[in-house]
Coordinates of N, CA and C in Angstrom, one line a residue:
X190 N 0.8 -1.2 0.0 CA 0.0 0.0 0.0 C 0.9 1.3 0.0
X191 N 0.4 2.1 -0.9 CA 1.4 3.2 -0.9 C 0.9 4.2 0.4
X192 N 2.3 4.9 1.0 CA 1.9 6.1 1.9 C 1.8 7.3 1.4
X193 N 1.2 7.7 2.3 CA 0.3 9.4 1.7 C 1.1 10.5 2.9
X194 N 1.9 11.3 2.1 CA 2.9 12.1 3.0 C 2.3 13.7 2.1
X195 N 2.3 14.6 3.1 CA 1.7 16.0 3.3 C 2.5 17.1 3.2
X196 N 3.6 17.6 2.6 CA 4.2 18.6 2.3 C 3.7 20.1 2.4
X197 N 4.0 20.9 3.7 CA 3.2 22.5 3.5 C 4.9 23.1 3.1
X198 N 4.8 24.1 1.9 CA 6.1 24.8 2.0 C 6.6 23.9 0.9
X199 N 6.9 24.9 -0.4 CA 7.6 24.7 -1.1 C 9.1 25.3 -1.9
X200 N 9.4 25.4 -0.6 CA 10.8 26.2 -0.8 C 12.0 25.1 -0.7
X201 N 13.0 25.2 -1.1 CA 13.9 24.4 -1.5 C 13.9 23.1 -0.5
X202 N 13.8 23.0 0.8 CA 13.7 22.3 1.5 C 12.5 21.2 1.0
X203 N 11.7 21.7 1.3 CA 10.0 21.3 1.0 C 9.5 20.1 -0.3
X204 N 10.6 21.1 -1.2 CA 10.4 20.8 -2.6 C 11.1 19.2 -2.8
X205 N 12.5 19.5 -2.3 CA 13.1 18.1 -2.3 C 12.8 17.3 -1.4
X206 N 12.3 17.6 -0.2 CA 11.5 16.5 0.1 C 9.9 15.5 -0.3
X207 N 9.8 16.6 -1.3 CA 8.2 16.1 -1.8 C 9.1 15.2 -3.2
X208 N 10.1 15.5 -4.1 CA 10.3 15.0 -4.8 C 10.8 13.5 -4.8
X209 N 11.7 13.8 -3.7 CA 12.3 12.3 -2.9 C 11.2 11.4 -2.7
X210 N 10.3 11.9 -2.2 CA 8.8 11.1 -1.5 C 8.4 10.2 -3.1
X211 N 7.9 11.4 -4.2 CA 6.7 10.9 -5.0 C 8.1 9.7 -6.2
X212 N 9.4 10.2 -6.1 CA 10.6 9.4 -6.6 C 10.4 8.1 -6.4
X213 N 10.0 7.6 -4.8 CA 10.2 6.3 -3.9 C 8.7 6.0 -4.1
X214 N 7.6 6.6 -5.3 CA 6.2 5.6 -5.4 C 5.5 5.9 -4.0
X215 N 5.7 7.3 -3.2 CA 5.1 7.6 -2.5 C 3.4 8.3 -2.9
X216 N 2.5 8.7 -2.2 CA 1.6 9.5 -2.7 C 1.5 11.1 -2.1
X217 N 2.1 12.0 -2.7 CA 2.3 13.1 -2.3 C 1.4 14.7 -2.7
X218 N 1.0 15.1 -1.3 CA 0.3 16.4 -1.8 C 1.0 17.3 -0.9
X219 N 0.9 18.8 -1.8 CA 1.6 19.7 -1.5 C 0.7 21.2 -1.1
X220 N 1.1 22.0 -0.3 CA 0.2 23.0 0.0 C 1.5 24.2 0.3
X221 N 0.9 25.4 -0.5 CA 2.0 26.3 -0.1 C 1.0 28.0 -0.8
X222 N 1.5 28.7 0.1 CA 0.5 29.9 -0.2 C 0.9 30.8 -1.8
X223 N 2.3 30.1 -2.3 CA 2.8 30.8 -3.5 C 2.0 30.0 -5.0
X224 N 1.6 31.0 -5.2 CA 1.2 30.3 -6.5 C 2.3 29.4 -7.6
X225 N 3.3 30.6 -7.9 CA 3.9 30.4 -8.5 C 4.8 28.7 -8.1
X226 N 5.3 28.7 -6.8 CA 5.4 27.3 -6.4 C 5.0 26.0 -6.8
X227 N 3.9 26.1 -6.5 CA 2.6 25.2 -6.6 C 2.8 25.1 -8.3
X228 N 2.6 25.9 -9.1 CA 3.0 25.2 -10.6 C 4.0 25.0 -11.3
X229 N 5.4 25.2 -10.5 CA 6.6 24.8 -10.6 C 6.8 23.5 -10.2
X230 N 6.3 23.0 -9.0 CA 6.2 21.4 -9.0 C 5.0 20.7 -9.6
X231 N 4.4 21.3 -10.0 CA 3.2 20.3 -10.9 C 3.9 20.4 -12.1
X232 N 4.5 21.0 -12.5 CA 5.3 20.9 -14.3 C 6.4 20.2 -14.1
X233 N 7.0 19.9 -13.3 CA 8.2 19.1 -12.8 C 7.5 18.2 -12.9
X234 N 6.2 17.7 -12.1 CA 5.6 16.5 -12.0 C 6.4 15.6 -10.8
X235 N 6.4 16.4 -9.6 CA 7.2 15.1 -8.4 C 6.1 15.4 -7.8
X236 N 4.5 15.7 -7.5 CA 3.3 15.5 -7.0 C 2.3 14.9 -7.3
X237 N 1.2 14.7 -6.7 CA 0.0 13.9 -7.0 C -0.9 15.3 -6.8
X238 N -0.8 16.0 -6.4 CA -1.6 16.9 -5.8 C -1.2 18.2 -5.3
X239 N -1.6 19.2 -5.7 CA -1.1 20.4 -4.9 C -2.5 21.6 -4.7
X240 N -2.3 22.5 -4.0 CA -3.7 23.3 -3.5 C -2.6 24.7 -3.0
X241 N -3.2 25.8 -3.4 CA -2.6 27.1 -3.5 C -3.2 27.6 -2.4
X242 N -3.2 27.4 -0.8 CA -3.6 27.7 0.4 C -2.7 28.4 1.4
X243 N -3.2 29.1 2.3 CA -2.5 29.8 3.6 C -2.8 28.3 4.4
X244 N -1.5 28.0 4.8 CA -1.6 26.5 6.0 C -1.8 27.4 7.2
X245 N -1.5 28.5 7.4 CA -1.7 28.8 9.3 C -3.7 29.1 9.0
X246 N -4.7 29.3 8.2 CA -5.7 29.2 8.2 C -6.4 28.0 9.0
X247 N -6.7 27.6 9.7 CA -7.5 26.9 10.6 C -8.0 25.9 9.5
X248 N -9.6 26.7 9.1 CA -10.7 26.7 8.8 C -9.9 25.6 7.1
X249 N -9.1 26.9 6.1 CA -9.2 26.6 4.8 C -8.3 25.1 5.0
X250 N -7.4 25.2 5.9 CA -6.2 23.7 6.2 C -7.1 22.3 6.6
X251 N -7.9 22.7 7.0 CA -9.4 21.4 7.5 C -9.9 21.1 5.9
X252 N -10.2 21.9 5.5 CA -11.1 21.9 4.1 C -10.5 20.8 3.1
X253 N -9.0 21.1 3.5 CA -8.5 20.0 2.5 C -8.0 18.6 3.0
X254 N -7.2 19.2 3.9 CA -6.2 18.1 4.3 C -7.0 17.0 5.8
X255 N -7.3 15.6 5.5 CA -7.7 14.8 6.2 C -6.7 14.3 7.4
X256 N -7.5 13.0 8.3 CA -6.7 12.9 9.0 C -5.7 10.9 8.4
X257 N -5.7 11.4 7.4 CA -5.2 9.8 6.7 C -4.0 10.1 5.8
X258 N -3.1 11.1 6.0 CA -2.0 11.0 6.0 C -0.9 10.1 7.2
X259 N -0.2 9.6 6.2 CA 0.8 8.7 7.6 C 2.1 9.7 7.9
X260 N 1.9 11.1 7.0 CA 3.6 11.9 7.6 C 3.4 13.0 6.9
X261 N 3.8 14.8 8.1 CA 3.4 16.0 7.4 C 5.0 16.4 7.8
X262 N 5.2 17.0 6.3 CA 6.4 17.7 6.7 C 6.4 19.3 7.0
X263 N 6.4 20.0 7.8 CA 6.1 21.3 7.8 C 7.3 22.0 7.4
X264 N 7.7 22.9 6.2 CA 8.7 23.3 5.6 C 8.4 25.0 5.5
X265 N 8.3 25.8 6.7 CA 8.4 26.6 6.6 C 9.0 27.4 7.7
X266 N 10.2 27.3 7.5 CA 11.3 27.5 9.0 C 11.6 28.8 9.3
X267 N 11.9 29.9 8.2 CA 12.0 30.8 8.3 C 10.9 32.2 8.5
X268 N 9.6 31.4 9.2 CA 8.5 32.0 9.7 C 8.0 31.3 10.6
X269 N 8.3 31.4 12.2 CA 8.3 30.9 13.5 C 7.4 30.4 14.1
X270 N 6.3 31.6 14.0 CA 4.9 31.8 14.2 C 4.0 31.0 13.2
X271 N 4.1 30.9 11.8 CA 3.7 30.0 11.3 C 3.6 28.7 11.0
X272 N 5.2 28.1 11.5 CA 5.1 26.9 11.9 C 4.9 26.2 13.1
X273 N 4.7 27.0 14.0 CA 3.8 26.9 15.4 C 2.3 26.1 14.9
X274 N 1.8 27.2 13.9 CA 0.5 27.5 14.2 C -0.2 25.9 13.2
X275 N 0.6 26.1 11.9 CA 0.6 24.7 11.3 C 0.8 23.6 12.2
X276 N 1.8 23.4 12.8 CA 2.1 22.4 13.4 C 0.7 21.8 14.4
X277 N 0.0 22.9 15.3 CA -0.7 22.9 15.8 C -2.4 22.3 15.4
X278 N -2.3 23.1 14.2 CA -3.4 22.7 13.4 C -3.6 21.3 13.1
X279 N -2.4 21.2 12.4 CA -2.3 19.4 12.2 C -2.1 18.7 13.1
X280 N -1.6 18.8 14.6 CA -2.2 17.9 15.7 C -3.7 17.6 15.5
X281 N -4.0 18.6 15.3 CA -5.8 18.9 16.1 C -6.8 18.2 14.8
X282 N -6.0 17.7 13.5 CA -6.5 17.6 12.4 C -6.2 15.5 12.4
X283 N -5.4 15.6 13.5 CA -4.8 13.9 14.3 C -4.1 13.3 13.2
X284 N -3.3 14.0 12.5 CA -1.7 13.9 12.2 C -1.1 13.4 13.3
X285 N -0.2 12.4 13.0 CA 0.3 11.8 14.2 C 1.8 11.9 14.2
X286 N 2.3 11.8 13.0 CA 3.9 12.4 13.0 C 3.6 13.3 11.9
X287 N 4.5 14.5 12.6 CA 4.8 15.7 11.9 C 6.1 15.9 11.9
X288 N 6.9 16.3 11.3 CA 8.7 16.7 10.8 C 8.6 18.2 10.4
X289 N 9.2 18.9 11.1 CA 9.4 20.6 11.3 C 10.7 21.0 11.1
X290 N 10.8 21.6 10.0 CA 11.9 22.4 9.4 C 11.9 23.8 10.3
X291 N 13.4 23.9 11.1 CA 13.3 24.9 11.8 C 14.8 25.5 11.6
X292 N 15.1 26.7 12.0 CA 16.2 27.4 11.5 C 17.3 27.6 13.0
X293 N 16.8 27.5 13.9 CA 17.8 27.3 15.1 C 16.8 26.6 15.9
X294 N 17.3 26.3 17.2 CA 17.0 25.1 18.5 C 16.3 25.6 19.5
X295 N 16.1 27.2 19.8 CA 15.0 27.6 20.2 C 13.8 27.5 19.3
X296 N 13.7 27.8 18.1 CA 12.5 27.1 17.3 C 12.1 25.9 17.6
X297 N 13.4 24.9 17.4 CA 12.9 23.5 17.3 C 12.3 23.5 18.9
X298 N 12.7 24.1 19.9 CA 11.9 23.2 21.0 C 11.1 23.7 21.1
X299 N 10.7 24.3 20.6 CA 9.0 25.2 21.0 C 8.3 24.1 19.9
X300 N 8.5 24.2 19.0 CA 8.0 22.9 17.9 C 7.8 21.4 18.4
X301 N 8.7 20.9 19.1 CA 8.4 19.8 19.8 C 8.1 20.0 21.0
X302 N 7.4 20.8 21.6 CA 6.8 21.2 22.8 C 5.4 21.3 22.3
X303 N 4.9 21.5 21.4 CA 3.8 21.5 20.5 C 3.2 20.4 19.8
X304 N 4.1 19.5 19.5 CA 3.9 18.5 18.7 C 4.5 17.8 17.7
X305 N 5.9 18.5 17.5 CA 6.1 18.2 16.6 C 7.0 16.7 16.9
X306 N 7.2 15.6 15.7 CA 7.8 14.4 16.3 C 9.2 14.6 16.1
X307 N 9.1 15.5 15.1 CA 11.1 15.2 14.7 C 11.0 16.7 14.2
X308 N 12.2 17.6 14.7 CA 12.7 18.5 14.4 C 14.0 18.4 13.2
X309 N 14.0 19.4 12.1 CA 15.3 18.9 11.7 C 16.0 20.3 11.0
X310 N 17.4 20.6 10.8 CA 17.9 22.1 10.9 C 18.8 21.8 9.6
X311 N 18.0 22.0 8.3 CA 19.1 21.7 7.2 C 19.9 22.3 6.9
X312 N 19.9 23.7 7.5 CA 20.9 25.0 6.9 C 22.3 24.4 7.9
X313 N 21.7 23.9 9.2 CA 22.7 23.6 10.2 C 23.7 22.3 9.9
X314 N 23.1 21.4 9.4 CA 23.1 20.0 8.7 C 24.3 20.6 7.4
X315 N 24.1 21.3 6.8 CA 24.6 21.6 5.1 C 25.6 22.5 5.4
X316 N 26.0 22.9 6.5 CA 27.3 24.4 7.3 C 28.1 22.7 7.9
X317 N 27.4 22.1 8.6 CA 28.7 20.9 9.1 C 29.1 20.3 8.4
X318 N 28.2 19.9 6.8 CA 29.1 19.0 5.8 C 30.2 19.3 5.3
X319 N 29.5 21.1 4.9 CA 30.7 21.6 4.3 C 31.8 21.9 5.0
X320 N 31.6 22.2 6.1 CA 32.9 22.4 7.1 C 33.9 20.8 7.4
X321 N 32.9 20.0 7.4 CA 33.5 18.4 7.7 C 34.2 17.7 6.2
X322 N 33.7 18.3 4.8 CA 34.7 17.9 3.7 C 35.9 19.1 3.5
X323 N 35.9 20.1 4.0 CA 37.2 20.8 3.9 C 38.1 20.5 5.2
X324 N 37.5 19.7 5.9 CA 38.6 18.8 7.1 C 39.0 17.7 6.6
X325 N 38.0 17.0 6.1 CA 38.4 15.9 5.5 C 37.6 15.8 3.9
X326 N 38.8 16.2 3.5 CA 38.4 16.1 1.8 C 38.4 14.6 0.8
X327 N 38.7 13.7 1.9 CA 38.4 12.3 1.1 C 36.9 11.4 1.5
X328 N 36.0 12.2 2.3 CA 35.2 11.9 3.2 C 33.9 12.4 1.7
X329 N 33.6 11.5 1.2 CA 32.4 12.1 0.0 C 31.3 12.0 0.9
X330 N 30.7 11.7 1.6 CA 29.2 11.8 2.3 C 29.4 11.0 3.8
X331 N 28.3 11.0 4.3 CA 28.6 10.8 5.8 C 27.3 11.2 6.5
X332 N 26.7 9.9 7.3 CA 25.4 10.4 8.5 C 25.6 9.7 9.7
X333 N 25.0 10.1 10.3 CA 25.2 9.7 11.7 C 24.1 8.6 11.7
X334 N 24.4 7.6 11.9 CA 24.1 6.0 12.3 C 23.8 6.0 13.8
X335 N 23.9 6.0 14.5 CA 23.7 6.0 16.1 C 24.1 6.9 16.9
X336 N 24.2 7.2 17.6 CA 24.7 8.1 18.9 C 26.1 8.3 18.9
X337 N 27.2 6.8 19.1 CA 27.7 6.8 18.3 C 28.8 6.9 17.5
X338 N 28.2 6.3 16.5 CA 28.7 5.8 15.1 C 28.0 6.1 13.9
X339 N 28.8 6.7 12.9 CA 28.6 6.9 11.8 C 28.9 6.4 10.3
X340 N 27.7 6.3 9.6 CA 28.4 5.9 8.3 C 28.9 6.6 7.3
X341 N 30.2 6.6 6.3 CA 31.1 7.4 5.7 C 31.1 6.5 4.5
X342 N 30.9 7.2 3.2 CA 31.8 6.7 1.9 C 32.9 7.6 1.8
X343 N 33.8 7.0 1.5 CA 35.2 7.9 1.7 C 36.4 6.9 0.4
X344 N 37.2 7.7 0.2 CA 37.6 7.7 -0.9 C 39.1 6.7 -0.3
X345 N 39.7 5.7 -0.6 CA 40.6 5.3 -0.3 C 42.0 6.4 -0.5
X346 N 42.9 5.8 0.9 CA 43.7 6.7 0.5 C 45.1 5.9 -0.2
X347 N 46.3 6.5 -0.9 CA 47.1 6.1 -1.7 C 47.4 5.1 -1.2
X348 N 48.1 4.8 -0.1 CA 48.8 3.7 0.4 C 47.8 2.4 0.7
X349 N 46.5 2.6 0.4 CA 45.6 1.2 0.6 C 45.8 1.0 -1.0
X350 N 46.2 1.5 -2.1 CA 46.0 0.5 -3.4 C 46.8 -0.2 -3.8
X351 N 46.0 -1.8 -3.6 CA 46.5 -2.8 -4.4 C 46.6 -3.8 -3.2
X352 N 45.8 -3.1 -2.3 CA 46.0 -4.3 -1.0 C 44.7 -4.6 -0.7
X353 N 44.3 -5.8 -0.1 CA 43.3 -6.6 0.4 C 42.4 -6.1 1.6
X354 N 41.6 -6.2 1.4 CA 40.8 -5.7 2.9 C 41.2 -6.3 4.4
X355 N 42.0 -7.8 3.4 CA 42.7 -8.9 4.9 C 43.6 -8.6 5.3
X356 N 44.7 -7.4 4.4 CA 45.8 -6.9 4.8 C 45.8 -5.7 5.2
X357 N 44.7 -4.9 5.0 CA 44.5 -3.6 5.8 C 43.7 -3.8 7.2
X358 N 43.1 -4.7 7.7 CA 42.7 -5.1 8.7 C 41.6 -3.9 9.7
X359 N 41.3 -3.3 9.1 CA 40.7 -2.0 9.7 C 39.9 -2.3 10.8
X360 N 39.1 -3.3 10.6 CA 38.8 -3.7 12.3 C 39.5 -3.7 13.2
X361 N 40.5 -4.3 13.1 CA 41.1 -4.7 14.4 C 42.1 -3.4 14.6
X362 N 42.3 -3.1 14.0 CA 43.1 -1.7 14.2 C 42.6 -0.7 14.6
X363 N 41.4 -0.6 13.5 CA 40.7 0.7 14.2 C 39.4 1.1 14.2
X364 N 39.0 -0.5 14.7 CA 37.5 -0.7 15.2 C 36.5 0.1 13.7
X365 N 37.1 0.5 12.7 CA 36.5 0.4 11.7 C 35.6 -1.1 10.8
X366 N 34.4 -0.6 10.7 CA 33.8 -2.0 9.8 C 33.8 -1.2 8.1
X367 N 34.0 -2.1 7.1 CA 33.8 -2.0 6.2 C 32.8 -2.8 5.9
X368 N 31.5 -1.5 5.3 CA 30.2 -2.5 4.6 C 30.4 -3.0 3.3
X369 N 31.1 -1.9 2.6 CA 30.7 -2.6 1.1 C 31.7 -1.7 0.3
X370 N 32.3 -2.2 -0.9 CA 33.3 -1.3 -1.5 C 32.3 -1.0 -2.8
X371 N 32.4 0.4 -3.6 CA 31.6 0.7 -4.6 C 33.1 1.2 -5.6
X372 N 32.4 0.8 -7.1 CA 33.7 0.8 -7.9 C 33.2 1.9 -8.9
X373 N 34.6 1.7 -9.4 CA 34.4 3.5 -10.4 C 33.2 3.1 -11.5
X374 N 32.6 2.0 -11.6 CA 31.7 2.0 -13.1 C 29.8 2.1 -12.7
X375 N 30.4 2.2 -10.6 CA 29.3 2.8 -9.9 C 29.0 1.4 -9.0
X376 N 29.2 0.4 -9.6 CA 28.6 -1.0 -8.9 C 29.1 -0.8 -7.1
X377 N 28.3 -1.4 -6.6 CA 28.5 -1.8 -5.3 C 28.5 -3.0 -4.5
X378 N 29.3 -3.6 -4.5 CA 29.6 -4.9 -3.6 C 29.8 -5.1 -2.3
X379 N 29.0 -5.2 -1.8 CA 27.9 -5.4 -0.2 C 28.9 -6.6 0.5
X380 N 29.4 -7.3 0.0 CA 30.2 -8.3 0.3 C 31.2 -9.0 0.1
X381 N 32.1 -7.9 0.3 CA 33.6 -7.6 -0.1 C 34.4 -8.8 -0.3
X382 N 35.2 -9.6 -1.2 CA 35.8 -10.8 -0.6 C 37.2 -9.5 -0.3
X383 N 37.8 -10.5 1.0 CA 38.4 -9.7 1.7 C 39.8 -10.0 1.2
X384 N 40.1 -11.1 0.7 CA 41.4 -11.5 -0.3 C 41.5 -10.2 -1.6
X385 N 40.5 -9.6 -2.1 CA 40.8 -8.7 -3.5 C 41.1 -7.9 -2.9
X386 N 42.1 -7.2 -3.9 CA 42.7 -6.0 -3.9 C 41.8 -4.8 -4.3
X387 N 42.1 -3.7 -3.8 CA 41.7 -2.1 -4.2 C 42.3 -1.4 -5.1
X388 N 41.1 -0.9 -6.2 CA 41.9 0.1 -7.0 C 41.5 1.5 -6.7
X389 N 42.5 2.3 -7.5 CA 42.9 3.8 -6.8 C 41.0 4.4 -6.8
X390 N 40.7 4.0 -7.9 CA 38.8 4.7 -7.5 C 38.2 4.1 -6.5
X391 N 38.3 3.3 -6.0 CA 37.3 2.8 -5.6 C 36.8 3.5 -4.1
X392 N 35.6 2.9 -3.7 CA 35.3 4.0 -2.8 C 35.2 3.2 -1.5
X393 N 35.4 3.0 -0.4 CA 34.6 2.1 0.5 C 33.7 2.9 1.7
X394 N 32.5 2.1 1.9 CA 31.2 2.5 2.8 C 31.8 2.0 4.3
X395 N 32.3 2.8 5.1 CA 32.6 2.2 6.6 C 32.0 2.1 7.5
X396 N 32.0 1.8 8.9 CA 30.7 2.4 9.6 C 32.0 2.4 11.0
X397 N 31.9 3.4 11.4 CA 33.0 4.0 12.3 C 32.9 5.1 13.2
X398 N 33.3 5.6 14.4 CA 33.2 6.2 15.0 C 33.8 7.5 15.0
X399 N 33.6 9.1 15.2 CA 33.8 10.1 14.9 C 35.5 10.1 14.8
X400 N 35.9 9.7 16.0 CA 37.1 9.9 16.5 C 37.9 9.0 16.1
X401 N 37.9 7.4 15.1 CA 38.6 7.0 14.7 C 38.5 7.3 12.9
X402 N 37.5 8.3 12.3 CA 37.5 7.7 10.9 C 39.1 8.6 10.3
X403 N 39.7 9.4 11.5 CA 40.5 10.0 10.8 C 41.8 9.4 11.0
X404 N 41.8 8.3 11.4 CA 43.0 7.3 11.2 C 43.6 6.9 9.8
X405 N 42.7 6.9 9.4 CA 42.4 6.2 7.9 C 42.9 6.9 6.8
X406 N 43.0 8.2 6.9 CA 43.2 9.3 6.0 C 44.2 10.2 6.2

């Protein structure tokens, strides 16, 4: 059964979250007070649905939006008051997870003091990447996996090519796991034999702790 996810706010955040959704055969409707918005993602075509509405309206946000959504993402961070008031509405509308785009952590708690289930700060999120690949410039992507540990694709460095995963030993050295090595023609192999050797592209997925992944590099 496909899920039905609720997008208010179609600003750069909003937008690629609705696209990602309707991408993965989700069922996706959009609500945003810009016109112009609203037919920018219907010509793209990453919606099922969109409606040219004020979400902080009580009355007009009832009119459309049911309570048979399984997930609302509220994407309007840089208006405080309005994501209060949204968020609130869609409690009361028995939305049961809501996801609130907020621009600092006094926002976010007043948001999850209200209702919200998950707070999330992409401006803040997109300032640590970029600050964490000009620390570590062989580090291509990276999220936080647990409390923790994180997972990293990272680019091998010179002195691992042409050696085996059995002779670099990264476990035991440095409590590094290797999930899966991905090769220059894009393929990914989930289940490395540990006897093959590495070439200079290749990339490997680790799953490793803040403080050891910089052993490696």
């Amino acid at each position: 059964m496909k899920k039905n996810f609720l997008v208010i706010g179609l600003g750069e955040f909003g937008k690629s979250v609705a696209k990602t959704l309707y991408k993965n055969k989700a069922t996706v409707m959009a609500i945003d007070s810009n016109e112009e918005l609203i037919k920018q993602a219907l010509n793209e075509g990453i919606l099922d649905e969109a409606v040219i509405l004020d979400a902080t309206d009580e009355i007009a946000l009832k009119n459309v939006v049911k309570d048979d959504f399984d997930m609302a993402f509220v994407s309007v961070g840089d208006n405080i008051q309005a994501s209060i008031l949204i968020t609130l509405h869609l409690k009361e509308l028995g939305i049961d997870h809501i996801i609130c785009k907020a621009v600092n952590h006094t926002q976010g708690k007043v948001l999850e003091k209200i209702g919200a289930t998950q707070v999330v700060f992409p401006e803040e999120s997109m300032g640590e990447k970029i600050a964490y690949s000009m620390l570590h410039p062989t580090i291509i992507e990276y999220f936080k996996f647990s409390e923790d540990y994180f997972i990293y694709e990272i680019k091998i460095p010179k002195s691992y090519v042409n050696k085996s995963l059995m002779e670099l030993n990264l476990r035991h050295k440095y409590e590094i796991n290797i999930l899966a090595v991905k090769h220059s023609d894009g393929k990914m192999n989930v289940t490395p034999d540990p006897n093959v050797r590495l070439s200079q592209d290749d990339l490997l997925i680790v799953l490793a702790r803040e403080n050891t992944i910089g052993k490696i590099m």
